[in-house]
Amino acid sequence: MAYSFQVAKIRGIPIRAHITLVILLPAMAMSFAGGTGASALLFGTVMALGLLLSVALHELGHSLVAMAYGCRVRQILLLPIGGMAQMDRIPRLPREEVRVAIAGPLVSLALAGAGFMGFFLLTGLGQWNAGSTALALGALNLMLFLFNLLPSFPMDGGRIFRAWLTPRLGRLEATRIAAKIGRFIAVLFGLWGLFHGNLFLVLIAVFVFHVAGAEYRMVRMQEQPLPPPLFRPPAGPAGPRPLDDWEISVGPPPYGRSVPPPLVPPLKPRRSLFEELFRDWH
Ligand code: ZN
């Protein structure tokens, strides 16, 4: 993906950071620091890097389980609003989709537990600063765990909820309901952010609202293919281009999921502000 650089490679999966992080990481560190003293800045830096690492490990959790089901993971992309694992496909069997979706939050929960244990161990040894940093990282991961279990796309909870509904209603109807609930939650988030003057929350709400609708449109295209002429793949030995699947995550932000480049003209050609800002996601 354009505007990103590789920071690590694990089990053959390139982990890349979006270029905006170079600017926003110091800002995140400053906001975590809450002051300008040396120890505050050190705390802020550890927290900002710890957040990125936590998000990367969460995505890695999704990726390794998806790989066990034979999916190929192209890359994990870290963005200021979270992380995404780009996969060639995500298992469609509800049972398998749930396992891929739950793996990320379980990693976050394990990291939260490790942070809290670190707090008790380090404060027991008299290391108060290290102990409180471990506690803060544990709390951050607990937040990642809870936030991602919201029953809304693009969060993992949305997928789990859809997988639970699918055997009863079918995948399309299950996605429609999950997307509707996702949009409702996004509106609540947005209103909350507006009333509290939290612009970041409003941005996340706009993102969640947009992705919830995009998820439904994507499944509608998958489940109800358009007439053959529109779907004809480009000629050549390579055959049809596989659809990309994104298992997205959100940091303090939400785990998102973007839409594959459509093989057919998009149902809604009008671009949202969000799409303009992050055009290369599509
Ligand atoms: Zn996730």
Tab-separated table of C-alpha atoms and ligand atoms in Angstrom:
chain	number	residue	atom	x	y	z
A	1	MET	CA	0.000	0.000	0.000
A	2	ALA	CA	1.122	3.442	-0.802
A	3	TYR	CA	2.279	5.780	1.932
A	4	SER	CA	3.421	3.039	4.293
A	5	PHE	CA	6.696	1.396	5.247
A	6	GLN	CA	7.558	-1.999	6.659
A	7	VAL	CA	8.494	-2.148	10.331
A	8	ALA	CA	8.633	-5.920	10.867
A	9	LYS	CA	7.857	-9.272	9.293
A	10	ILE	CA	6.355	-12.088	11.347
A	11	ARG	CA	5.545	-15.563	9.994
A	12	GLY	CA	5.907	-14.091	6.517
A	13	ILE	CA	3.394	-11.288	7.190
A	14	PRO	CA	4.814	-7.815	6.532
A	15	ILE	CA	3.782	-5.391	9.271
A	16	ARG	CA	3.642	-1.909	7.823
A	17	ALA	CA	3.078	1.510	9.357
A	18	HIS	CA	1.171	4.239	7.572
A	19	ILE	CA	3.216	7.383	6.989
A	20	THR	CA	0.743	9.516	9.010
A	21	LEU	CA	1.948	7.673	12.118
A	22	VAL	CA	5.330	9.399	11.822
A	23	ILE	CA	3.545	12.697	12.508
A	24	LEU	CA	0.866	11.407	14.843
A	25	LEU	CA	2.985	9.122	17.035
A	26	PRO	CA	4.773	12.048	18.782
A	27	ALA	CA	1.358	13.714	19.203
A	28	MET	CA	-0.005	10.521	20.755
A	29	ALA	CA	3.040	10.304	23.037
A	30	MET	CA	2.516	13.916	24.125
A	31	SER	CA	-1.145	13.344	24.906
A	32	PHE	CA	-0.327	10.185	26.897
A	33	ALA	CA	2.472	12.065	28.722
A	34	GLY	CA	0.174	14.848	29.893
A	35	GLY	CA	3.237	16.896	30.868
A	36	THR	CA	6.729	17.866	29.733
A	37	GLY	CA	8.914	16.298	32.426
A	38	ALA	CA	11.426	13.633	31.339
A	39	SER	CA	9.575	10.814	33.100
A	40	ALA	CA	6.222	11.974	31.687
A	41	LEU	CA	7.653	12.008	28.165
A	42	LEU	CA	9.179	8.573	28.660
A	43	PHE	CA	5.808	7.305	29.895
A	44	GLY	CA	4.043	8.884	26.896
A	45	THR	CA	6.494	7.331	24.428
A	46	VAL	CA	6.193	3.877	25.997
A	47	MET	CA	2.388	4.173	25.934
A	48	ALA	CA	2.215	5.297	22.290
A	49	LEU	CA	4.567	2.517	21.151
A	50	GLY	CA	2.773	0.070	23.465
A	51	LEU	CA	-0.549	0.947	21.834
A	52	LEU	CA	0.857	0.300	18.353
A	53	LEU	CA	2.404	-2.974	19.492
A	54	SER	CA	-0.863	-4.012	21.152
A	55	VAL	CA	-2.817	-3.288	17.971
A	56	ALA	CA	-0.240	-5.182	15.877
A	57	LEU	CA	-0.461	-8.222	18.174
A	58	HIS	CA	-4.278	-8.075	18.077
A	59	GLU	CA	-4.144	-8.144	14.256
A	60	LEU	CA	-1.577	-10.904	14.358
A	61	GLY	CA	-4.045	-12.935	16.440
A	62	HIS	CA	-6.657	-12.640	13.674
A	63	SER	CA	-4.051	-13.345	11.014
A	64	LEU	CA	-2.580	-16.519	12.509
A	65	VAL	CA	-6.012	-18.101	13.010
A	66	ALA	CA	-7.031	-17.087	9.467
A	67	MET	CA	-3.805	-18.665	8.157
A	68	ALA	CA	-4.682	-21.885	10.003
A	69	TYR	CA	-7.860	-21.929	7.854
A	70	GLY	CA	-5.803	-21.550	4.709
A	71	CYS	CA	-6.254	-17.816	4.175
A	72	ARG	CA	-3.293	-15.834	2.927
A	73	VAL	CA	-2.514	-12.669	4.890
A	74	ARG	CA	-0.879	-10.083	2.665
A	75	GLN	CA	0.000	-7.527	5.306
A	76	ILE	CA	-0.901	-5.919	8.579
A	77	LEU	CA	-1.244	-2.160	8.276
A	78	LEU	CA	-1.000	0.110	11.305
A	79	LEU	CA	-2.880	3.407	11.072
A	80	PRO	CA	-3.505	6.230	13.534
A	81	ILE	CA	-7.052	4.965	14.051
A	82	GLY	CA	-6.117	1.303	14.414
A	83	GLY	CA	-4.817	-1.660	12.508
A	84	MET	CA	-5.947	-3.799	9.625
A	85	ALA	CA	-4.985	-7.233	8.426
A	86	GLN	CA	-5.386	-7.576	4.685
A	87	MET	CA	-6.414	-11.073	3.687
A	88	ASP	CA	-7.237	-12.649	0.379
A	89	ARG	CA	-10.408	-13.879	1.965
A	90	ILE	CA	-11.983	-14.438	5.360
A	91	PRO	CA	-13.568	-17.831	6.123
A	92	ARG	CA	-17.278	-17.691	5.314
A	93	LEU	CA	-18.323	-20.568	7.561
A	94	PRO	CA	-19.833	-18.882	10.625
A	95	ARG	CA	-17.891	-21.180	12.973
A	96	GLU	CA	-14.571	-20.313	11.363
A	97	GLU	CA	-15.378	-16.612	10.983
A	98	VAL	CA	-16.101	-16.424	14.707
A	99	ARG	CA	-12.750	-18.020	15.519
A	100	VAL	CA	-10.874	-15.548	13.316
A	101	ALA	CA	-12.875	-12.627	14.754
A	102	ILE	CA	-12.487	-13.632	18.401
A	103	ALA	CA	-8.731	-14.276	18.157
A	104	GLY	CA	-7.868	-10.560	18.147
A	105	PRO	CA	-9.888	-9.609	21.246
A	106	LEU	CA	-8.520	-12.692	23.038
A	107	VAL	CA	-4.967	-11.463	22.368
A	108	SER	CA	-5.977	-8.057	23.785
A	109	LEU	CA	-7.489	-9.722	26.844
A	110	ALA	CA	-4.303	-11.762	27.408
A	111	LEU	CA	-2.199	-8.586	27.087
A	112	ALA	CA	-4.490	-6.832	29.583
A	113	GLY	CA	-3.971	-9.712	32.014
A	114	ALA	CA	-0.203	-9.529	31.479
A	115	GLY	CA	-0.267	-5.759	32.134
A	116	PHE	CA	-2.174	-6.184	35.392
A	117	MET	CA	0.131	-9.001	36.516
A	118	GLY	CA	3.116	-6.814	35.636
A	119	PHE	CA	1.641	-4.071	37.809
A	120	PHE	CA	1.456	-6.323	40.870
A	121	LEU	CA	4.904	-7.847	40.266
A	122	LEU	CA	6.671	-4.522	39.653
A	123	THR	CA	5.030	-2.570	42.463
A	124	GLY	CA	5.768	-5.529	44.739
A	125	LEU	CA	9.431	-5.040	43.837
A	126	GLY	CA	9.172	-1.308	44.541
A	127	GLN	CA	9.298	-0.323	40.832
A	128	TRP	CA	6.431	2.170	41.014
A	129	ASN	CA	6.928	3.890	37.655
A	130	ALA	CA	7.309	0.657	35.696
A	131	GLY	CA	4.368	-0.784	37.622
A	132	SER	CA	2.024	2.073	36.791
A	133	THR	CA	3.084	1.925	33.121
A	134	ALA	CA	2.254	-1.803	33.068
A	135	LEU	CA	-1.120	-0.990	34.650
A	136	ALA	CA	-1.848	1.701	32.039
A	137	LEU	CA	-0.917	-0.676	29.189
A	138	GLY	CA	-3.127	-3.346	30.739
A	139	ALA	CA	-6.031	-0.879	30.907
A	140	LEU	CA	-5.415	0.126	27.284
A	141	ASN	CA	-5.652	-3.490	26.171
A	142	LEU	CA	-8.772	-4.051	28.250
A	143	MET	CA	-10.287	-1.093	26.399
A	144	LEU	CA	-9.239	-2.596	23.048
A	145	PHE	CA	-10.853	-5.879	24.100
A	146	LEU	CA	-14.155	-4.273	25.124
A	147	PHE	CA	-14.363	-1.791	22.268
A	148	ASN	CA	-13.784	-4.452	19.644
A	149	LEU	CA	-16.546	-6.621	21.035
A	150	LEU	CA	-19.195	-3.971	20.289
A	151	PRO	CA	-21.723	-5.776	18.063
A	152	SER	CA	-21.064	-3.475	15.133
A	153	PHE	CA	-19.052	-3.494	11.932
A	154	PRO	CA	-16.170	-2.874	11.570
A	155	MET	CA	-15.502	-4.167	15.064
A	156	ASP	CA	-14.915	-7.870	15.691
A	157	GLY	CA	-18.135	-8.006	17.702
A	158	GLY	CA	-20.053	-7.195	14.508
A	159	ARG	CA	-18.640	-10.279	12.801
A	160	ILE	CA	-19.323	-12.485	15.786
A	161	PHE	CA	-22.885	-11.158	15.955
A	162	ARG	CA	-23.386	-11.749	12.223
A	163	ALA	CA	-22.002	-15.282	12.464
A	164	TRP	CA	-24.467	-15.952	15.269
A	165	LEU	CA	-27.388	-14.652	13.179
A	166	THR	CA	-26.332	-16.262	9.871
A	167	PRO	CA	-27.661	-19.811	10.504
A	168	ARG	CA	-31.042	-18.300	11.441
A	169	LEU	CA	-31.438	-15.590	8.814
A	170	GLY	CA	-28.853	-16.193	6.098
A	171	ARG	CA	-25.672	-14.186	5.613
A	172	LEU	CA	-27.214	-11.268	3.753
A	173	GLU	CA	-30.038	-10.607	6.200
A	174	ALA	CA	-27.669	-11.165	9.147
A	175	THR	CA	-25.288	-8.574	7.688
A	176	ARG	CA	-28.161	-6.152	7.120
A	177	ILE	CA	-29.214	-6.345	10.768
A	178	ALA	CA	-25.622	-6.170	12.077
A	179	ALA	CA	-24.938	-3.145	9.837
A	180	LYS	CA	-28.114	-1.447	11.046
A	181	ILE	CA	-27.132	-1.933	14.681
A	182	GLY	CA	-23.614	-0.751	13.795
A	183	ARG	CA	-24.975	2.473	12.346
A	184	PHE	CA	-27.161	2.992	15.402
A	185	ILE	CA	-24.146	2.548	17.706
A	186	ALA	CA	-22.130	4.909	15.490
A	187	VAL	CA	-24.813	7.604	15.819
A	188	LEU	CA	-24.780	7.198	19.604
A	189	PHE	CA	-20.975	7.472	19.590
A	190	GLY	CA	-21.090	10.546	17.370
A	191	LEU	CA	-23.678	12.298	19.564
A	192	TRP	CA	-21.692	11.461	22.670
A	193	GLY	CA	-18.546	12.853	21.035
A	194	LEU	CA	-20.356	16.031	19.948
A	195	PHE	CA	-21.793	16.686	23.390
A	196	HIS	CA	-18.397	16.153	25.000
A	197	GLY	CA	-16.484	18.081	22.365
A	198	ASN	CA	-14.459	14.948	21.522
A	199	LEU	CA	-13.644	15.335	17.840
A	200	PHE	CA	-11.711	12.064	17.734
A	201	LEU	CA	-14.793	10.126	18.820
A	202	VAL	CA	-16.874	11.904	16.173
A	203	LEU	CA	-14.336	10.872	13.504
A	204	ILE	CA	-14.483	7.265	14.688
A	205	ALA	CA	-18.287	7.414	14.616
A	206	VAL	CA	-18.237	8.649	11.007
A	207	PHE	CA	-15.821	5.838	10.126
A	208	VAL	CA	-17.925	3.170	11.855
A	209	PHE	CA	-21.120	4.473	10.245
A	210	HIS	CA	-19.516	4.390	6.809
A	211	VAL	CA	-17.968	0.931	7.160
A	212	ALA	CA	-21.180	-0.594	8.537
A	213	GLY	CA	-22.983	0.394	5.339
A	214	ALA	CA	-20.068	-0.647	3.131
A	215	GLU	CA	-20.006	-4.112	4.694
A	216	TYR	CA	-23.655	-4.632	3.811
A	217	ARG	CA	-23.156	-3.428	0.233
A	218	MET	CA	-20.150	-5.763	-0.144
A	219	VAL	CA	-22.025	-8.831	1.120
A	220	ARG	CA	-24.973	-7.905	-1.118
A	221	MET	CA	-22.639	-7.973	-4.103
A	222	GLN	CA	-21.102	-11.281	-2.997
A	223	GLU	CA	-24.434	-12.966	-2.338
A	224	GLN	CA	-26.350	-11.556	-5.278
A	225	PRO	CA	-23.926	-11.359	-8.165
A	226	LEU	CA	-24.948	-8.962	-10.874
A	227	PRO	CA	-25.683	-10.262	-14.389
A	228	PRO	CA	-22.733	-11.919	-16.158
A	229	PRO	CA	-21.591	-9.091	-18.471
A	230	LEU	CA	-20.885	-6.821	-15.508
A	231	PHE	CA	-19.023	-9.549	-13.719
A	232	ARG	CA	-16.861	-10.758	-16.600
A	233	PRO	CA	-13.243	-10.903	-15.406
A	234	PRO	CA	-10.498	-9.398	-17.531
A	235	ALA	CA	-9.226	-11.841	-20.140
A	236	GLY	CA	-5.901	-13.518	-19.492
A	237	PRO	CA	-4.334	-16.583	-17.925
A	238	ALA	CA	-4.527	-15.062	-14.447
A	239	GLY	CA	-8.298	-15.368	-14.458
A	240	PRO	CA	-10.562	-13.318	-12.236
A	241	ARG	CA	-8.901	-11.047	-9.769
A	242	PRO	CA	-9.538	-12.306	-6.238
A	243	LEU	CA	-11.464	-10.019	-3.924
A	244	ASP	CA	-9.481	-8.591	-1.058
A	245	ASP	CA	-10.781	-9.005	2.436
A	246	TRP	CA	-9.809	-6.711	5.230
A	247	GLU	CA	-9.944	-7.689	8.837
A	248	ILE	CA	-9.628	-4.245	10.334
A	249	SER	CA	-9.039	-3.177	13.863
A	250	VAL	CA	-9.255	-0.004	15.700
A	251	GLY	CA	-6.895	1.229	18.336
A	252	PRO	CA	-8.560	3.283	20.971
A	253	PRO	CA	-10.301	3.428	17.695
A	254	PRO	CA	-12.328	0.592	16.254
A	255	TYR	CA	-11.405	-2.414	14.264
A	256	GLY	CA	-12.480	-1.586	10.821
A	257	ARG	CA	-12.841	-3.276	7.573
A	258	SER	CA	-12.603	-1.685	4.220
A	259	VAL	CA	-14.238	-2.762	1.043
A	260	PRO	CA	-12.559	-4.568	-1.820
A	261	PRO	CA	-12.211	-2.688	-5.058
A	262	PRO	CA	-15.532	-3.457	-6.735
A	263	LEU	CA	-15.593	-5.563	-9.896
A	264	VAL	CA	-18.742	-3.708	-10.824
A	265	PRO	CA	-19.430	0.017	-10.755
A	266	PRO	CA	-19.977	1.003	-7.127
A	267	LEU	CA	-23.602	1.249	-6.119
A	268	LYS	CA	-22.951	4.711	-4.745
A	269	PRO	CA	-20.290	6.465	-6.812
A	270	ARG	CA	-20.349	9.542	-4.575
A	271	ARG	CA	-17.267	9.593	-2.350
A	272	SER	CA	-17.562	10.447	1.297
A	273	LEU	CA	-15.113	12.789	2.977
A	274	PHE	CA	-13.603	9.761	4.654
A	275	GLU	CA	-12.983	8.027	1.340
A	276	GLU	CA	-11.334	11.171	0.028
A	277	LEU	CA	-8.995	11.210	3.010
A	278	PHE	CA	-8.116	7.535	2.827
A	279	ARG	CA	-8.491	6.901	-0.862
A	280	ASP	CA	-5.793	4.267	-1.002
A	281	TRP	CA	-7.762	1.973	1.243
A	282	HIS	CA	-10.008	1.100	-1.631
B	1	ZN	ZN	-9.908	-7.333	15.760
